[in-house]
Structures are given as structure tokens and as C-alpha cells.
């Protein structure tokens, strides 16, 4: 599939949906779908790096996912730990910088330590920025940014008049990264699900029918082609 390499989105965000349904179709437990979803993550990261996308943000675990059955949450945490162990050295070798965005305080001490070590290893890499959103919610992100700004105002380090959209954006977990150009959701569902609410203000939305474990270069390319066929006006005429 052909697309214009000069018109690539700088920041692509993906809601990786459909692991459970994919597993159910095969008569397997949901965790089987999550395990196979890791392969699709590898494919998406490789595609993004190869095609000069600057930032890729993947929605791995939302703040609402804690309400899932305890066995599934526990299995997801174990899978997260294993994925960090097996993948971070490959990311580092390929000059990819890893960020884990979200409220990490809810994770076990061992997982928090592993996250910190992984982020530290890749922090000076200059290639693709890979954000993994874990225990993340758009409401939470906006609130934590507001709290930081409010504290600075309270301590007379910042005047209220200085707070602009540009400044506010720097206090979100994505900080100075470019806003999302393209948001992809797999599995055919057409919802935002509390993901990067501020950052997707002018993003193009693409809803793929493909279940996440089956999301490959072809499916990613279809989203890029659709993006390049749209006229982005950012609220203008």
C-alpha cells in the first residue's frame, strides 16, 4: 500500500482493542489474547520507527481496567513485567525511547522499579518516542496537570495570567511532545474511552475493524492512507 512519506503523522496514538474477543473466537481465555497482542505491539513499533513517525502512544491499561476480574488484572501485570524484561533491550538497541505514562503509584514496588529502570536505560535515545499508557486516564492527566499548576500559583511561582493552553500542555504527561495527529482504535469500536483527551483535540480518528492481535503493517498502512486523504483544517475554513 502506497502512502506519502512526506505527509506522515508526527504522533500516532492507538487504542489497542479486541484482545478478549480475539481469544474468545479461538476458544481461549482472555489472557491468551493479551499475550498475542504483544506481537502486534512489536509490529506497530517497528512500523512507526521504519516510517519516521516521531511519537507512538499505545493505550495498554486504563485507570478503569482495575475493575476487570482480579485474575485478569493480575495476569496483565505479570505480562507487563515480562514484556519490560524481554523488550526494553531491543528498544534500546533500536534507539527507541520508552516512556510509561500514567499513575504508576498504583503498581507494585517491583513493577515501579522495573519501569524506572527501563525508562532510564532508553532516556537518551533519539529515535521514536514510545509512550505506553498504563493506569492512564485522560481525566486523571488533566487533573494532575491542574494540580501542579495550582501549586505553583499557591506558592507564588506562577501568576494565573501566565497559564495558557501552551503552558498547560507542558504539564500533561506527554509534556512537550507534539499533539496527536492520528488516533486509531482497533476492533471496530468507535469510542475515545478517556484516552489523551487534551492531546487529541484536533486528531484525525480512524476506527479499524481489525482485532488488535491481528493488527499488522497492512492495517497500520490503511490508517495512514486514510489520514493522508483528509484535509486538516484545525478549526479553520
CSV table of C-alpha atoms in Angstrom, one decimal:
chain,number,residue,atom,x,y,z
A,1,UNK,CA,0.0,0.0,0.0
A,2,UNK,CA,1.4,3.4,-1.0
A,3,UNK,CA,1.4,6.5,1.1
A,4,UNK,CA,3.3,9.8,1.0
A,5,UNK,CA,6.4,9.6,3.3
A,6,UNK,CA,6.5,13.4,3.4
A,7,UNK,CA,3.0,13.5,4.9
A,8,UNK,CA,3.3,11.2,7.8
A,9,UNK,CA,1.6,12.0,11.1
A,10,UNK,CA,4.2,13.1,13.7
A,11,UNK,CA,2.2,11.5,16.6
A,12,UNK,CA,0.1,8.4,16.3
A,13,UNK,CA,-2.0,7.1,19.3
A,14,UNK,CA,-3.6,3.7,19.3
A,15,UNK,CA,-6.4,2.2,21.5
A,16,UNK,CA,-5.4,-1.4,21.3
A,17,UNK,CA,-8.9,-3.1,21.5
A,18,UNK,CA,-10.1,-6.6,20.8
A,19,UNK,CA,-7.7,-8.9,22.6
A,20,UNK,CA,-10.5,-10.6,24.6
A,21,UNK,CA,-12.8,-11.1,21.6
A,22,UNK,CA,-9.9,-12.4,19.5
A,23,UNK,CA,-9.2,-15.0,22.3
A,24,UNK,CA,-12.9,-15.9,22.6
A,25,UNK,CA,-13.2,-16.6,18.9
A,26,UNK,CA,-10.4,-19.1,19.3
A,27,UNK,CA,-12.0,-20.7,22.4
A,28,UNK,CA,-9.2,-19.4,24.7
A,29,UNK,CA,-9.0,-17.3,27.9
A,30,UNK,CA,-8.8,-13.5,27.5
A,31,UNK,CA,-5.1,-13.5,28.7
A,32,UNK,CA,-4.3,-15.5,25.5
A,33,UNK,CA,-5.5,-12.5,23.5
A,34,UNK,CA,-3.3,-10.2,25.6
A,35,UNK,CA,-0.3,-12.4,25.1
A,36,UNK,CA,-0.7,-12.4,21.4
A,37,UNK,CA,-1.4,-8.6,21.5
A,38,UNK,CA,2.3,-8.2,22.5
A,39,UNK,CA,3.2,-9.4,19.0
A,40,UNK,CA,1.0,-6.7,17.4
A,41,UNK,CA,2.8,-4.1,19.7
A,42,UNK,CA,6.2,-5.2,18.3
A,43,UNK,CA,4.8,-4.9,14.7
A,44,UNK,CA,3.3,-1.4,15.4
A,45,UNK,CA,6.5,-0.1,17.0
A,46,UNK,CA,8.6,-1.4,14.1
A,47,UNK,CA,6.3,0.1,11.5
A,48,UNK,CA,6.3,3.5,13.3
A,49,UNK,CA,10.1,3.6,13.6
A,50,UNK,CA,10.6,2.5,10.0
A,51,UNK,CA,8.2,5.2,8.7
A,52,UNK,CA,9.7,8.1,10.6
A,53,UNK,CA,6.7,8.6,12.9
A,54,UNK,CA,8.2,10.6,15.8
A,55,UNK,CA,5.8,9.5,18.7
A,56,UNK,CA,3.7,6.4,19.1
A,57,UNK,CA,1.4,6.2,22.1
A,58,UNK,CA,-0.2,2.9,23.0
A,59,UNK,CA,-3.1,2.5,25.4
A,60,UNK,CA,-2.1,-0.6,27.4
A,61,UNK,CA,-4.1,-0.3,30.6
A,62,UNK,CA,-6.6,2.3,31.5
A,63,UNK,CA,-7.4,3.5,35.0
A,64,UNK,CA,-10.8,1.9,34.5
A,65,UNK,CA,-9.3,-1.5,33.8
A,66,UNK,CA,-8.8,-2.2,37.5
A,67,UNK,CA,-12.5,-3.1,37.6
A,68,UNK,CA,-11.8,-6.2,35.5
A,69,UNK,CA,-11.7,-9.6,37.2
A,70,UNK,CA,-8.8,-9.9,39.6
A,71,UNK,CA,-7.3,-12.9,37.8
A,72,UNK,CA,-7.2,-10.9,34.5
A,73,UNK,CA,-5.6,-7.8,36.2
A,74,UNK,CA,-3.0,-10.0,37.9
A,75,UNK,CA,-2.2,-11.7,34.6
A,76,UNK,CA,-1.9,-8.4,32.8
A,77,UNK,CA,0.5,-7.1,35.5
A,78,UNK,CA,2.6,-10.2,35.1
A,79,UNK,CA,2.6,-9.8,31.3
A,80,UNK,CA,3.6,-6.2,31.6
A,81,UNK,CA,6.6,-7.1,33.8
A,82,UNK,CA,7.6,-9.9,31.3
A,83,UNK,CA,7.2,-7.5,28.4
A,84,UNK,CA,9.5,-4.9,30.0
A,85,UNK,CA,12.1,-7.6,30.6
A,86,UNK,CA,12.0,-9.0,27.1
A,87,UNK,CA,11.5,-5.9,25.0
A,88,UNK,CA,13.4,-2.9,26.6
A,89,UNK,CA,16.8,-4.1,25.4
A,90,UNK,CA,15.5,-4.4,21.9
A,91,UNK,CA,14.0,-0.9,22.1
A,92,UNK,CA,17.3,0.5,23.3
A,93,UNK,CA,19.3,-1.3,20.6
A,94,UNK,CA,17.0,0.4,18.0
A,95,UNK,CA,17.4,3.9,19.5
A,96,UNK,CA,13.8,4.0,20.7
A,97,UNK,CA,13.0,6.0,23.8
A,98,UNK,CA,10.4,4.4,26.2
A,99,UNK,CA,8.0,6.4,28.4
A,100,UNK,CA,5.4,4.8,30.7
A,101,UNK,CA,2.7,7.4,31.1
A,102,UNK,CA,0.0,7.2,33.8
A,103,UNK,CA,-0.4,6.9,37.5
A,104,UNK,CA,2.4,4.5,38.3
A,105,UNK,CA,1.8,4.7,42.1
A,106,UNK,CA,-0.9,2.0,41.9
A,107,UNK,CA,1.6,-0.6,40.7
A,108,UNK,CA,3.6,-2.9,42.9
A,109,UNK,CA,7.0,-1.7,44.1
A,110,UNK,CA,8.8,-4.3,41.9
A,111,UNK,CA,6.9,-3.2,38.8
A,112,UNK,CA,7.6,0.5,39.6
A,113,UNK,CA,11.3,-0.3,39.9
A,114,UNK,CA,11.3,-2.2,36.6
A,115,UNK,CA,9.5,0.7,34.9
A,116,UNK,CA,12.1,3.2,36.2
A,117,UNK,CA,15.0,1.0,35.1
A,118,UNK,CA,13.5,0.6,31.6
A,119,UNK,CA,12.9,4.3,31.2
A,120,UNK,CA,16.3,5.2,32.5
A,121,UNK,CA,18.0,2.8,30.0
A,122,UNK,CA,16.5,4.4,27.0
A,123,UNK,CA,16.1,8.1,28.1
A,124,UNK,CA,18.9,9.4,25.9
A,125,UNK,CA,17.8,7.6,22.7
A,126,UNK,CA,16.9,9.9,19.8
A,127,UNK,CA,14.7,7.8,17.6
A,128,UNK,CA,11.0,7.0,18.0
A,129,UNK,CA,9.4,8.0,21.3
A,130,UNK,CA,7.2,5.1,22.5
A,131,UNK,CA,4.7,6.0,25.2
A,132,UNK,CA,3.0,3.1,26.9
A,133,UNK,CA,-0.1,4.4,28.7
A,134,UNK,CA,-0.5,2.3,31.8
A,135,UNK,CA,-3.0,3.1,34.5
A,136,UNK,CA,-3.7,6.1,32.4
A,137,UNK,CA,-6.9,8.2,32.0
A,138,UNK,CA,-7.5,11.5,30.3
A,139,UNK,CA,-9.4,12.9,33.2
A,140,UNK,CA,-6.5,12.0,35.6
A,141,UNK,CA,-4.0,13.5,33.2
A,142,UNK,CA,-5.8,16.9,33.1
A,143,UNK,CA,-6.4,16.9,36.9
A,144,UNK,CA,-2.7,16.1,37.7
A,145,UNK,CA,-1.6,18.9,35.4
A,146,UNK,CA,-4.1,21.3,37.0
A,147,UNK,CA,-2.9,20.4,40.5
A,148,UNK,CA,0.8,21.1,39.5
A,149,UNK,CA,-0.1,24.5,38.1
A,150,UNK,CA,-2.3,25.3,41.1
A,151,UNK,CA,0.5,24.5,43.5
A,152,UNK,CA,2.8,26.9,41.6
A,153,UNK,CA,0.2,29.6,41.8
A,154,UNK,CA,-0.3,29.0,45.5
A,155,UNK,CA,3.5,29.2,46.1
A,156,UNK,CA,3.7,32.4,44.1
A,157,UNK,CA,5.9,30.8,41.5
A,158,UNK,CA,3.3,31.4,38.7
A,159,UNK,CA,0.7,34.1,38.0
A,160,UNK,CA,-2.7,32.9,36.9
A,161,UNK,CA,-2.5,35.1,33.8
A,162,UNK,CA,0.5,33.1,32.7
A,163,UNK,CA,-1.5,29.9,32.3
A,164,UNK,CA,-2.1,29.4,28.6
A,165,UNK,CA,-3.0,26.3,26.6
A,166,UNK,CA,0.6,26.0,25.5
A,167,UNK,CA,1.8,26.1,29.2
A,168,UNK,CA,-0.9,23.7,30.3
A,169,UNK,CA,0.1,21.2,27.7
A,170,UNK,CA,3.6,21.0,29.2
A,171,UNK,CA,2.2,19.8,32.5
A,172,UNK,CA,0.5,16.8,30.9
A,173,UNK,CA,2.3,13.5,30.9
A,174,UNK,CA,3.2,14.0,27.2
A,175,UNK,CA,4.9,17.3,28.1
A,176,UNK,CA,6.5,18.9,25.0
A,177,UNK,CA,5.7,16.1,22.6
A,178,UNK,CA,3.6,17.1,19.6
A,179,UNK,CA,-0.2,16.8,19.8
A,180,UNK,CA,-1.7,13.6,18.4
A,181,UNK,CA,-2.3,13.8,14.6
A,182,UNK,CA,-3.9,10.4,14.2
A,183,UNK,CA,-5.9,8.3,16.7
A,184,UNK,CA,-6.5,4.7,15.8
A,185,UNK,CA,-8.9,2.3,17.6
A,186,UNK,CA,-9.0,-1.3,16.6
A,187,UNK,CA,-11.8,-3.9,16.8
A,188,UNK,CA,-14.5,-1.7,15.3
A,189,UNK,CA,-15.5,0.1,18.4
A,190,UNK,CA,-15.9,3.9,18.0
A,191,UNK,CA,-15.2,5.4,21.4
A,192,UNK,CA,-12.4,7.5,22.8
A,193,UNK,CA,-12.5,5.8,26.2
A,194,UNK,CA,-10.9,8.6,28.3
A,195,UNK,CA,-7.7,8.5,26.3
A,196,UNK,CA,-5.5,11.5,25.8
A,197,UNK,CA,-8.5,13.9,25.9
A,198,UNK,CA,-6.5,17.1,25.6
A,199,UNK,CA,-3.9,15.7,23.2
A,200,UNK,CA,-6.4,14.5,20.6
A,201,UNK,CA,-8.3,17.8,20.3
A,202,UNK,CA,-7.6,18.0,16.5
A,203,UNK,CA,-6.6,14.5,15.8
A,204,UNK,CA,-7.9,12.6,12.8
A,205,UNK,CA,-9.8,9.5,14.0
A,206,UNK,CA,-9.6,6.1,12.3
A,207,UNK,CA,-11.6,3.1,13.5
A,208,UNK,CA,-10.2,-0.2,12.2
A,209,UNK,CA,-12.4,-3.4,12.2
A,210,UNK,CA,-9.2,-5.4,12.9
A,211,UNK,CA,-8.9,-7.0,16.3
A,212,UNK,CA,-5.7,-5.9,18.0
A,213,UNK,CA,-3.7,-9.2,17.8
A,214,UNK,CA,-4.3,-9.2,14.0
A,215,UNK,CA,-3.2,-5.5,13.6
A,216,UNK,CA,-0.2,-5.6,11.2
A,217,UNK,CA,1.6,-3.4,8.7
A,218,UNK,CA,-1.3,-3.6,6.2
A,219,UNK,CA,-3.8,-2.4,8.8
A,220,UNK,CA,-1.5,0.3,10.0
A,221,UNK,CA,-0.9,1.4,6.4
A,222,UNK,CA,-4.6,1.7,5.8
A,223,UNK,CA,-4.9,4.1,8.7
A,224,UNK,CA,-2.0,6.2,7.3
A,225,UNK,CA,-3.6,6.3,3.8
A,226,UNK,CA,-6.9,7.4,5.3
A,227,UNK,CA,-5.1,10.1,7.3
A,228,UNK,CA,-3.3,11.4,4.2
A,229,UNK,CA,-6.5,11.6,2.3
A,230,UNK,CA,-8.1,14.0,4.8
A,231,UNK,CA,-7.8,17.8,4.7
A,232,UNK,CA,-6.8,19.0,8.2
A,233,UNK,CA,-8.2,22.5,9.0
A,234,UNK,CA,-7.7,22.7,12.8
A,235,UNK,CA,-11.0,24.5,13.2
A,236,UNK,CA,-10.4,26.9,10.2
A,237,UNK,CA,-12.4,27.2,7.0
